[in-house]
XYZ file of C-alpha atoms in Angstrom:
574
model
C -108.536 -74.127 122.836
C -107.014 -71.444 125.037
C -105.847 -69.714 122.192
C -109.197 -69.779 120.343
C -110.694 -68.464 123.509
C -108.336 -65.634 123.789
C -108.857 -64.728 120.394
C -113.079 -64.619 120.709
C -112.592 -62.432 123.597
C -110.225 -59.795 121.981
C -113.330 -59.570 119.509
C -116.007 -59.323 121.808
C -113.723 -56.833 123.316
C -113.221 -54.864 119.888
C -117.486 -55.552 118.986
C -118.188 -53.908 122.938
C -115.787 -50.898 122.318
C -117.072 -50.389 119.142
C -120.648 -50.532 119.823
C -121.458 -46.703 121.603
C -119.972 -45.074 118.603
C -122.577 -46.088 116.370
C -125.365 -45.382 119.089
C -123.779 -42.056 120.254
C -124.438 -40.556 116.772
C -126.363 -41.714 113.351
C -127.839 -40.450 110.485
C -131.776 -41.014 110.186
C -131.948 -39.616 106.427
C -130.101 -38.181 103.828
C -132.331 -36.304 101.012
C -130.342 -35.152 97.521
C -131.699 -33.032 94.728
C -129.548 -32.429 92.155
C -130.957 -30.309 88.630
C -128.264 -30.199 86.221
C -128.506 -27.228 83.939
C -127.749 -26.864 79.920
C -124.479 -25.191 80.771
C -123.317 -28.661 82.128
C -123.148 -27.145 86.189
C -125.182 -28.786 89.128
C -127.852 -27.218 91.253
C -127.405 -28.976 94.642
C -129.811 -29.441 98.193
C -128.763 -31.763 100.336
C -130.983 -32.045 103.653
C -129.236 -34.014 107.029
C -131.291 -35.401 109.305
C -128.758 -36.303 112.380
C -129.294 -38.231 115.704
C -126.332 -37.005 118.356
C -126.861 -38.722 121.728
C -123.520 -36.781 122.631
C -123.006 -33.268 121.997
C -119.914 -32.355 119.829
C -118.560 -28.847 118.811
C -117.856 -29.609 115.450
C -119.321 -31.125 112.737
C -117.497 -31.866 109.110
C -119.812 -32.387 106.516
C -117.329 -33.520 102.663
C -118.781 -32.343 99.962
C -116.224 -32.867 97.397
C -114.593 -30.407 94.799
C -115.669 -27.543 92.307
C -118.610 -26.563 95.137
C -119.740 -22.688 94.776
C -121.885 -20.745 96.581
C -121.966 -22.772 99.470
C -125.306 -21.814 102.253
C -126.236 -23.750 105.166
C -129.345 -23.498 106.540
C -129.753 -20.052 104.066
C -126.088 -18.762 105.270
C -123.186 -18.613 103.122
C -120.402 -20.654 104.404
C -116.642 -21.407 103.258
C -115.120 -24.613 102.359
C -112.333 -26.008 104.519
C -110.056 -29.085 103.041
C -110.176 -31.886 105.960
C -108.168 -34.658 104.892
C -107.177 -32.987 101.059
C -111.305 -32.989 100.800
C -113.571 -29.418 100.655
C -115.744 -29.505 103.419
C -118.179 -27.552 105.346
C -117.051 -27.635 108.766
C -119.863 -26.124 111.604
C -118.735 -25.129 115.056
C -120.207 -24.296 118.561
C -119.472 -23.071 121.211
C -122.662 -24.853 122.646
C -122.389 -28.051 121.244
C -124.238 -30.045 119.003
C -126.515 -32.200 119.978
C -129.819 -34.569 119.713
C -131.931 -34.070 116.811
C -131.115 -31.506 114.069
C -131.444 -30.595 110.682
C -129.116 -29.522 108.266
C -129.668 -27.858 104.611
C -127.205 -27.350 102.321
C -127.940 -25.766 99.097
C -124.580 -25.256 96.569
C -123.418 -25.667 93.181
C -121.066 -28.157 91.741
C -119.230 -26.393 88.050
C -118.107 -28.452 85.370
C -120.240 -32.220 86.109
C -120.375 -31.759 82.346
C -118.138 -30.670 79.485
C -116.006 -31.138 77.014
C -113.318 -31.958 79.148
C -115.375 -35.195 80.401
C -116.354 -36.203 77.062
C -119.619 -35.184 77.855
C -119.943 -38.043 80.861
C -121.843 -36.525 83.746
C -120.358 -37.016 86.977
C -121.994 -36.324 90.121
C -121.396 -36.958 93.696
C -124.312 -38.158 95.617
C -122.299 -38.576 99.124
C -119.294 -37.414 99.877
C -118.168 -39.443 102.913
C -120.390 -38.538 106.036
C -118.526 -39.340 109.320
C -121.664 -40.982 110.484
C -123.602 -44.226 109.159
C -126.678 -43.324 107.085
C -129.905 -45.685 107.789
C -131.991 -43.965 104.795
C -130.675 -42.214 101.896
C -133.114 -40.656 98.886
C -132.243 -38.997 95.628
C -133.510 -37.055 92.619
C -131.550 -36.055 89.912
C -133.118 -33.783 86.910
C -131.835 -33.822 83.301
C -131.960 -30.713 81.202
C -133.524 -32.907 78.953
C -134.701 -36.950 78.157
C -131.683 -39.602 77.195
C -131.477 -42.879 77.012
C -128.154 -44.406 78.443
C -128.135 -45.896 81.552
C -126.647 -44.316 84.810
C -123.872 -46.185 86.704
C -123.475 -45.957 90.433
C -120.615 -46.263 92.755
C -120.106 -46.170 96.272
C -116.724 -46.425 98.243
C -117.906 -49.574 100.413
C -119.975 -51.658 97.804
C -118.269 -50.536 94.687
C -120.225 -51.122 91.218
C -122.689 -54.023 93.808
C -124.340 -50.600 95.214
C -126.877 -51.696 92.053
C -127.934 -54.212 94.539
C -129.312 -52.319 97.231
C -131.104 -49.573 95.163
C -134.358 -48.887 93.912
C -134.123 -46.755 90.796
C -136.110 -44.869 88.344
C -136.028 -42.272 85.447
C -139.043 -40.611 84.405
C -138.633 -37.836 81.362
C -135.292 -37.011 82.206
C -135.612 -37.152 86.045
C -133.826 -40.282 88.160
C -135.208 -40.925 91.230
C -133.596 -43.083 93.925
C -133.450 -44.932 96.917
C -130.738 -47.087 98.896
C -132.149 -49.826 100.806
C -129.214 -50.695 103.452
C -127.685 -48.872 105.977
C -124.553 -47.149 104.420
C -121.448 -47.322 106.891
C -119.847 -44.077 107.800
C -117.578 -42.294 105.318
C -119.176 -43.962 102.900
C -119.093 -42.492 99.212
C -121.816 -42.568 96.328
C -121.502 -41.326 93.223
C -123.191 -41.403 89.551
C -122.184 -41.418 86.460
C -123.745 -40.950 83.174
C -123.343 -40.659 79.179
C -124.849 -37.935 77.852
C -125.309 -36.332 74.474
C -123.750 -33.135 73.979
C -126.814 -31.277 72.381
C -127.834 -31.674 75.491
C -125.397 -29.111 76.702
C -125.307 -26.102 74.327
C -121.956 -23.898 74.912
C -123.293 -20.975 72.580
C -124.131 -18.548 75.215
C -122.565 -20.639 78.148
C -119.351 -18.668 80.436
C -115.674 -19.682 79.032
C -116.592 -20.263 75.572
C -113.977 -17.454 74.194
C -111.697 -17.865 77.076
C -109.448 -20.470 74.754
C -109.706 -17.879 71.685
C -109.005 -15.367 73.916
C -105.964 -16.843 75.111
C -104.565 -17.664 72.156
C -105.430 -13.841 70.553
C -103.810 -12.434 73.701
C -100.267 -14.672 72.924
C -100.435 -14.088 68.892
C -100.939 -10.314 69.605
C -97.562 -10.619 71.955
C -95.970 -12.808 69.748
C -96.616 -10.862 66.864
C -96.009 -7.574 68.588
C -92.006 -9.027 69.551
C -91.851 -10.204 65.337
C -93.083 -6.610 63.900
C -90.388 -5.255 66.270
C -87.701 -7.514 65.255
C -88.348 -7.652 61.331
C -88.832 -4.088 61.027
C -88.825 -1.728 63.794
C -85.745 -2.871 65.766
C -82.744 -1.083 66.355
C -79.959 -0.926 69.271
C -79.972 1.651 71.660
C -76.885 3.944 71.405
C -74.409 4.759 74.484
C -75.370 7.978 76.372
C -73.070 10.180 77.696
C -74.214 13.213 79.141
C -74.083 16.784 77.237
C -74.554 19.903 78.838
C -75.492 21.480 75.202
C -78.838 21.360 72.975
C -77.741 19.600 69.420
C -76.931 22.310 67.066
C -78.965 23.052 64.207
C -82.724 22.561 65.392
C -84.772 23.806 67.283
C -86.790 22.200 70.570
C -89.925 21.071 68.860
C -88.060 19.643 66.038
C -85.758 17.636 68.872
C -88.467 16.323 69.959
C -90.073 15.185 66.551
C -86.752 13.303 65.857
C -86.395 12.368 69.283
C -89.862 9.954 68.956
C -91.178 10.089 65.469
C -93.853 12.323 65.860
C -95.612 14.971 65.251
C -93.129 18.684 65.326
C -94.147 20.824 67.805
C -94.890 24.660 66.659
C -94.939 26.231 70.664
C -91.505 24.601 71.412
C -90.061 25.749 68.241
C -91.116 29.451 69.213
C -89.341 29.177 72.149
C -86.009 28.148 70.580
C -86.581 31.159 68.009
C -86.771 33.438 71.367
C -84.273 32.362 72.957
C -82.229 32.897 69.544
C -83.475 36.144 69.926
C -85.909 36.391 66.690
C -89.133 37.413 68.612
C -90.740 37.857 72.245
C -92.850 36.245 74.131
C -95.230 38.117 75.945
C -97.856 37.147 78.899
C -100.378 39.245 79.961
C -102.143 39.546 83.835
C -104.687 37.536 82.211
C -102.246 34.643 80.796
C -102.832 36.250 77.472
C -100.103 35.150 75.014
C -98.994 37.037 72.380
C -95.510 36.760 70.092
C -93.638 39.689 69.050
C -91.011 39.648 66.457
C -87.887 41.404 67.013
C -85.660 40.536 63.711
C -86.333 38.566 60.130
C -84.879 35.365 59.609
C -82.120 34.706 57.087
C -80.351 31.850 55.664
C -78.672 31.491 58.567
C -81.622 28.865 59.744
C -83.190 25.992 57.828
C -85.852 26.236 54.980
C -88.433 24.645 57.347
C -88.006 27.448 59.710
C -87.328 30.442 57.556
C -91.076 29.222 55.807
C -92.474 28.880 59.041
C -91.327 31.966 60.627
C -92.945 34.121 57.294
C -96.193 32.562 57.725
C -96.003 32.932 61.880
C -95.269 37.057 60.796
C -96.523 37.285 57.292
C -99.207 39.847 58.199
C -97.714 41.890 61.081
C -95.387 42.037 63.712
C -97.647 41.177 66.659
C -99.555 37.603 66.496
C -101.412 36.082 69.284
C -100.789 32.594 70.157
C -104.299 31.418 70.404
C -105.740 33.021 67.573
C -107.732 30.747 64.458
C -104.854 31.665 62.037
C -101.830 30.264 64.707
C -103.797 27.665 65.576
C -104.390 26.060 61.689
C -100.464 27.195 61.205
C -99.362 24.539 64.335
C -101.419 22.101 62.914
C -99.815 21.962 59.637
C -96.203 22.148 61.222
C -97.429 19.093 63.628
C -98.122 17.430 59.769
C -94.996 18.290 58.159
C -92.267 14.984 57.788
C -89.285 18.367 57.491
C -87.220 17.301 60.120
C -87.586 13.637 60.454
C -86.514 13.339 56.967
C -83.322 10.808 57.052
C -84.248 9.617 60.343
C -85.183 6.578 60.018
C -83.797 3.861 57.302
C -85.992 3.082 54.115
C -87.351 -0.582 55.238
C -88.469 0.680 59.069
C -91.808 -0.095 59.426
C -94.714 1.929 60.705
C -94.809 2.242 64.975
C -98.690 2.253 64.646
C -99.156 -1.291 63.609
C -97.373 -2.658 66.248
C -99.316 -0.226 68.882
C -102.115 -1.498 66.938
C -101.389 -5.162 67.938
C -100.683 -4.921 71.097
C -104.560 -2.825 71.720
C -105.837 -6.094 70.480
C -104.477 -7.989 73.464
C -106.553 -5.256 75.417
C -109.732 -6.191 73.790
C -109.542 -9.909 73.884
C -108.827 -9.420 77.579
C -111.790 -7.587 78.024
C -113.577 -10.038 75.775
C -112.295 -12.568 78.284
C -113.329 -10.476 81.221
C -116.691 -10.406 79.923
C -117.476 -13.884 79.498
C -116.515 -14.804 82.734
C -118.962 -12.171 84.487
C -121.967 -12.369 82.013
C -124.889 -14.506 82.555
C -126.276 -17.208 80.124
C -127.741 -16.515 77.658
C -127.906 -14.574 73.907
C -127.973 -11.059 75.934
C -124.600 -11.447 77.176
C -122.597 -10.444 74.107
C -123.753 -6.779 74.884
C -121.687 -7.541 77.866
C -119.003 -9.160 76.225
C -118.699 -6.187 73.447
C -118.935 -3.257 76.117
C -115.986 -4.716 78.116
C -113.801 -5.725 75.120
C -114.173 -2.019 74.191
C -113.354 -0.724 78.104
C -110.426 -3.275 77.623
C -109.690 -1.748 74.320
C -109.729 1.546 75.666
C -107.604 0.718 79.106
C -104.842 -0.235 77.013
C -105.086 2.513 74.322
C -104.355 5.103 77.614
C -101.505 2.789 79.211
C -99.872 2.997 75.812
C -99.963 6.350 75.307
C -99.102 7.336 78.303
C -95.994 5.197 78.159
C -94.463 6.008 74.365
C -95.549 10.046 75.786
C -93.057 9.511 78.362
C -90.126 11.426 76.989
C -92.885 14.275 75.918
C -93.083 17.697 77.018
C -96.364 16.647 78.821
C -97.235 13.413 80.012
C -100.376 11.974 78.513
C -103.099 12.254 81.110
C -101.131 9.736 83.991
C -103.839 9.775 86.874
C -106.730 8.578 84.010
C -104.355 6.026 82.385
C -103.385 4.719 86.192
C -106.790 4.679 87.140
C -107.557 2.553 83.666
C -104.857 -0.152 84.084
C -105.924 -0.205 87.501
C -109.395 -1.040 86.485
C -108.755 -3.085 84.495
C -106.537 -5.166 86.862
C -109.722 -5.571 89.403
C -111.952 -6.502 86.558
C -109.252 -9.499 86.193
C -109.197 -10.345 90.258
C -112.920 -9.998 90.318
C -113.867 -12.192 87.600
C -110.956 -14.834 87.923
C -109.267 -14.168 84.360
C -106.287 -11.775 86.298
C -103.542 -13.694 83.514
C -105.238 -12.209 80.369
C -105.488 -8.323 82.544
C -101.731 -9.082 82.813
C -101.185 -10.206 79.369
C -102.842 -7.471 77.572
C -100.817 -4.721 80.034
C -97.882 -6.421 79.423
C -98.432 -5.618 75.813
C -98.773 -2.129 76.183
C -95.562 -1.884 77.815
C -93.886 -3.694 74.857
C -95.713 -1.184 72.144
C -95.419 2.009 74.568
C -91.339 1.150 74.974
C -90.589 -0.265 71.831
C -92.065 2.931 69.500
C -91.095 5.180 72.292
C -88.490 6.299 69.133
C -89.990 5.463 66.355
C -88.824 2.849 63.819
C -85.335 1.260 63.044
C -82.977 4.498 63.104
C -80.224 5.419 60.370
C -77.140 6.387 61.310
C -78.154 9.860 61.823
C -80.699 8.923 63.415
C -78.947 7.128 66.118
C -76.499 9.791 66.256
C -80.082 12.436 66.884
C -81.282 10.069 69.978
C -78.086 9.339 71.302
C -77.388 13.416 71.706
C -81.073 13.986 72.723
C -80.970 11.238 75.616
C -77.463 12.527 76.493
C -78.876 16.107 77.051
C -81.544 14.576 78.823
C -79.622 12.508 81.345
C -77.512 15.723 81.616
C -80.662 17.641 82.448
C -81.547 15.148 85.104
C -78.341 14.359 86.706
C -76.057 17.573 86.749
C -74.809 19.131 89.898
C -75.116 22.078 91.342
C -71.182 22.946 91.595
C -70.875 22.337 87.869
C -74.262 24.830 87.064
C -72.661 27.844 89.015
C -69.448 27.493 87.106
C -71.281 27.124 83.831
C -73.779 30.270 84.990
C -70.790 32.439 86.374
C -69.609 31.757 82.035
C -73.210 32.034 80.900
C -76.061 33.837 83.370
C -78.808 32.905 81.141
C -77.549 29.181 80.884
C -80.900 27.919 82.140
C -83.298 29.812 79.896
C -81.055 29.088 77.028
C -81.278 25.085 77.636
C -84.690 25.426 79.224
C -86.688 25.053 75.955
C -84.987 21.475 75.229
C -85.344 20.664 78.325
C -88.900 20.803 78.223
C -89.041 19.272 74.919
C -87.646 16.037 76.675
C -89.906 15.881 79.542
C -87.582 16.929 82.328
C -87.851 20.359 82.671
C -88.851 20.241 86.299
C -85.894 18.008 87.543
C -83.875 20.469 85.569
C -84.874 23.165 87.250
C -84.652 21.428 90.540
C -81.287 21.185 90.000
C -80.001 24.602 89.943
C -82.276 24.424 93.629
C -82.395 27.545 95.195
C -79.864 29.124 92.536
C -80.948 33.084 92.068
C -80.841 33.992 88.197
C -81.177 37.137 86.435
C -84.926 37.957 84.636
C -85.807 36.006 81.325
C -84.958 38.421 78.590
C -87.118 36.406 75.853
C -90.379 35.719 78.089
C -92.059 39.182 79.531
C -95.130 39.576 81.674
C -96.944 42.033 83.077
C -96.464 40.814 86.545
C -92.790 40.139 88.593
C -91.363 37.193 87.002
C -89.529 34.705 89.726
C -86.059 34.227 89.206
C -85.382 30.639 91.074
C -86.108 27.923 88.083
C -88.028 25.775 90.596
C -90.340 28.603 90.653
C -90.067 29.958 86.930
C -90.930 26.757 84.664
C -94.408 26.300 85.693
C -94.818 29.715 83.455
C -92.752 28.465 80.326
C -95.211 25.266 81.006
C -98.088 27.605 80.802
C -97.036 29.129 77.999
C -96.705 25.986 76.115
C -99.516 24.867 77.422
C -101.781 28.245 76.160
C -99.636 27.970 72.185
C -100.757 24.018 71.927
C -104.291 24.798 73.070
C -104.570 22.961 75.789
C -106.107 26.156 77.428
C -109.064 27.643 76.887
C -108.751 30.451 74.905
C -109.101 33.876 76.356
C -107.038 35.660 73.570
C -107.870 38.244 70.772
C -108.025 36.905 67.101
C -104.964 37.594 65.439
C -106.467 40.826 62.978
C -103.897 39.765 60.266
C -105.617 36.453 59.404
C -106.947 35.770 55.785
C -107.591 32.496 53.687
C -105.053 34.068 51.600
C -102.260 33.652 53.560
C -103.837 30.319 55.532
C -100.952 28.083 56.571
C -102.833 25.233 54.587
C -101.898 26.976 51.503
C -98.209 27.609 52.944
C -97.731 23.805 53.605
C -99.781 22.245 51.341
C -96.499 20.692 49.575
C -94.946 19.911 53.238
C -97.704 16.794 54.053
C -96.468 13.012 54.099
C-alpha cells in the first residue's frame, strides 16, 4: 500500500508541475488557406491566434521545408532551422505577451510533380510549441478530382479521420478538427492527383534537364572532336633570341594559330628588311614608301604581294580603298599555312562551335528559371539563350586571341563572363554559367593553334613559342651584350614580337635601355628612343594599316579595278 501511495503522489506531483504550462500559454485558433496552383506550388496563409499569460522573447513558429517568400504580418522574414526544421523564429526585446495575432503568408515549391508521382503533399501544421483548442482549413484545387484526401497528424496518426469534419466542394476541401491538438503536434494531407491537372508546358524547370544534358554532350563532344581530330602534343620550348628564318611577322603569326595572315605585320618585316619605309605624319597619317624591288631572294607569296602593294607607284597610303581590299585578300590566302597542319586535322570552328552551344543552353537554363508562367516566357527564354550565346562567343575569342598581336576586346569579354556568372547566382542555375564557361576555355585553348600539326608544323610553334618565351623572359645583361653586337636588335625582333602578343613585356625588358632612332619607321615628330616608350607607335601603326582607326588618310591616287588585289589573288583563296 505504501508503495502504491508513493507512486499516486509522484503523479499528482508530475499532473501539478505540469499543469501552469498549459495555462501560461495556448493557442485559441489556427486558420490555414492553402490554393495550390497548375504549376504544382502552394499559396500559403496561416493566421495564429495565441493566448500568453507570460511574456516570452521568442517565439518559434515550424513551418516545414521548400517555404519561399516568407512575410509575417506583411514583412519578409528568414527561415531559421530549430531542431533540423525551417522555422520562423520572432524576437523582442519587449516580450511577448497576452493576446496576439500572427499572419503568415508564404509559398511551399514542389507539393506537386513528377518527382511525387503526382501525389500532393501538404503540411497543414508543422509542430506548434503550444496546444491548439481550434484548428480550420481550406485547401483549393486548380481544378475538380475525385480521389480521396488522406490525413495525418504526428499524435493521432491515420485516427486524425476521427476527429475531423471534412468537405470538398468543386475542387475546394474545407476542414475542421474537433479536439484539442497537443503541442508540437503535426498535420498533414495527402492526395492523388491527375497530372493534367498540373500542366509543365510553360511551368519554371521544364528545360533545366535538357539543358543539362546539352551543356555535358556539348563538353563531352567538345573533348572527342579534340581527340579524334584536332589533337596534337605540345612541343618543348626552349627559348630563341632569333625570329624563324624565312617569313615574315604576319605570316608567323598565321602559322603560329591557323588564321588569317596579317598584311600590316608583314610590312613591317619588309621594313625592317629594308624594302620600304614607313612613314607617320603629325596627324598619325600612314603612308609606305618603297626603297628597293623584291627579288627571288623572298617567297612567291611575298614577291606577288609586294607588286600589288607598289604596282602603281612608289608612295601608297596605308588606309587607302585599294590597301585596304589588298589586306583583305592576303588575310584570305592559305600561302603560308600550307603543310602546316596534317591531311585528316579537322576544322577548329566546329569545335568552337560546340562549345557556344553550352553558352546558349545555359542561357536557355538561365531563362527558365527567372521567367514567369506562362506562353510569354519563351521570349525570355530565347533573348537570354542568345545573351548566353553571345557571352561565350566573346570569352572564346578573347581566349584563342591570346597569343595575337591585339587582344580581342578583354574589358567587354570580362564584363560578359562576368554577367553571365550573376545571371547564374541570381537565378540559382550558377552550375550550367560554370559549365558553359568552362567550355569556352576548352575551345579558346584547344584551337589556340589550330588543328593536329605536321611535323613542320610542330617544328613552326615550337620556334614561335620559343621566341616568345624569349621575348618575355630575357635579361637585361644578356640585351646589352646582344645590342653592343647589334644596336638595332630591338627594332629588328620588334615586329615578331608584336606578332606574338608580347611586345610590351619585350620592351619592358630592355627597361630604361637608350637605343639609337628607328631607321625603318619615320615621323614628323621626335621619335623616343627607350622601347617602353617607342612600341605604343609601332602599335599605332598597326593599328592605323588593319583599320582599326578611323581613317584620316588620302586615297592612294594609283588605285584602279585593273590592278584590284581581287584580281591579283583570285587563284590564292581556300
Amino acid at each position: 500500500m505504501k508503495r502504491i501511495g508513493a507512486i499516486f503522489l509522484i503523479f499528482l506531483c508530475c499532473t501539478l508541475l505540469a499543469l501552469p504550462v498549459f495555462a501560461e500559454s495556448s493557442a485559441s485558433s489556427v486558420e490555414s488557406a492553402a490554393t495550390i496552383t497548375s504549376q504544382g506550388n502552394c499559396q500559403m496563409t496561416l493566421k495564429f491566434h495565441l493566448s500568453l499569460e507570460e511574456s516570452t522573447s521568442q517565439l518559434v513558429f515550424p513551418l516545414g521545408d521548400n517555404v519561399k517568400q516568407l512575410t509575417v504580418n506583411g514583412a519578409k522574414t528568414r527561415l531559421r532551422k530549430i531542431d533540423g526544421v525551417p522555422s520562423a523564429v520572432l524576437s523582442s526585446d519587449g516580450g511577448f505577451s497576452g493576446e496576439m495575432d500572427f499572419l503568415f503568408t508564404y509559398t511551399i515549391t514542389g507539393c506537386v510533380s513528377p518527382k511525387t508521382d503526382w501525389q500532393l503533399r501538404l503540411p497543414i501544421l508543422s509542430g506548434l510549441a503550444y496546444p491548439i483548442s481550434d484548428l480550420q482549413f481550406t485547401i483549393t484545387m486548380p481544378g475538380t478530382f475525385t480521389q480521396t484526401p488522406l490525413f495525418t497528424s504526428g499524435y493521432y496518426g491515420a485516427d486524425i479521420d476521427n476527429y475531423m469534419t471534412v468537405s470538398i466542394t468543386d475542387g475546394v476541401i474545407t476542414g475542421k478538427v474537433t479536439t484539442t491538438l497537443k503541442d508540437h503536434e503535426t498535420l498533414s494531407m495527402t492526395l492523388d492527383t491527375d497530372p493534367a491537372m498540373f500542366p509543365r508546358n510553360h511551368t519554371a524547370g521544364v528545360t533545366l534537364t535538357i539543358d543539362k544534358i546539352g551543356i555535358l554532350a556539348c563538353l563531352a563532344g567538345a573533348v572527342l572532336y579534340w581527340i579524334l581530330f584536332l589533337r596534337w602534343l605540345p612541343p618543348r620550348i626552349i627559348a630563341q633570341p632569333q625570329p624563324p628564318a624565312g617569313y615574315t611577322a604576319g605570316e608567323l603569326s598565321s602559322r603560329l594559330t591557323g588564321r588569317k595572315t596579317e598584311l600590316s605585320l608583314i610590312i613591317l618585316t619588309w621594313a625592317q628588311l629594308g624594302y620600304l619605309t614607313i612613314h607617320i605624319s603629325h596627324d598619325r597619317a600612314v603612308t609606305l614608301h618603297k626603297l628597293m624591288d623584291m627579288g627571288n631572294e623572298r617567297s612567291a607569296f611575298e614577291q606577288k604581294t609586294f607588286q600589288a602593294l607598289f604596282g602603281k607607284g612608289q608612295v601608297v597610303a596605308a588606309t587607302s580603298g585599294r590597301f585596304g581590299s589588298l589586306n583583305r585578300q592576303v588575310a584570305e590566302s592559305t600561302a603560308g599555312l600550307s603543310g602546316q597542319f596534317t591531311p585528316k586535322s579537322g576544322n577548329p570552328i566546329w569545335m568552337r562551335f560546340i562549345c557556344l552551344l553550352a553558352g546558349l543552353f545555359a542561357g536557355v537554363a538561365i531563362g527558365d528559371c527567372l521567367a514567369a508562367p506562362g506562353a510569354s516566357r519563351y521570349i525570355l527564354l530565347a533573348l537570354l539563350g542568345l545573351a548566353g550565346l553571345g557571352c561565350c562567343y566573346l570569352l572564346q575569342k578573347s581566349i584563342y586571341s591570346f597569343i595575337k598581336p591585339f587582344r580581342f576586346l578583354l574589358p567587354l569579354s570580362a564584363a560578359a563572363t562576368a554577367f553571365l556568372l550573376g545571371l547564374g547566382v541570381f537565378s540559382g542555375c550558377l552550375l550550367y554559367s560554370l559549365g558553359a564557361i568552362l567550355a569556352q576555355f576548352l575551345a579558346g585553348i584547344g584551337t589556340m593553334f589550330g588543328g593536329q600539326r605536321s611535323a613542320a608544323g610542330k617544328q613552326t610553334v615550337q620556334q614561335a613559342l620559343g621566341l616568345r618565351r624569349y621575348c618575355k623572359t630575357v635579361d637585361r645583361k644578356q640585351l646589352h651584350r646582344i645590342t653592343r653586337q647589334n644596336p638595332d636588335y630591338y627594332y629588328d625582333v620588334a615586329p615578331y614580337a608584336l606578332a606574338l602578343g608580347v611586345d610590351r613585356q619585350f620592351a619592358s625588358r630592355f627597361e630604361t635601355m637608350h637605343l639609337p632612332p628607328c631607321g625603318w619607321l619615320v615621323s614628323d615628330f621626335p621619335q623616343k628612343t627607350v622601347p617602353a616608350q617607342w612600341y605604343p607607335l609601332l602599335r599605332e601603326v598597326v593599328r592605323t594599316m588593319q583599320g582599326r582607326q578611323p581613317s584620316r588618310l588620302p586615297s592612294d591616287p594609283h588605285s584602279s579595278k585593273k590592278d584590284s588585289p581581287s584580281r591579283i589573288y583570285a587563284g590564292s583563296r581556300r
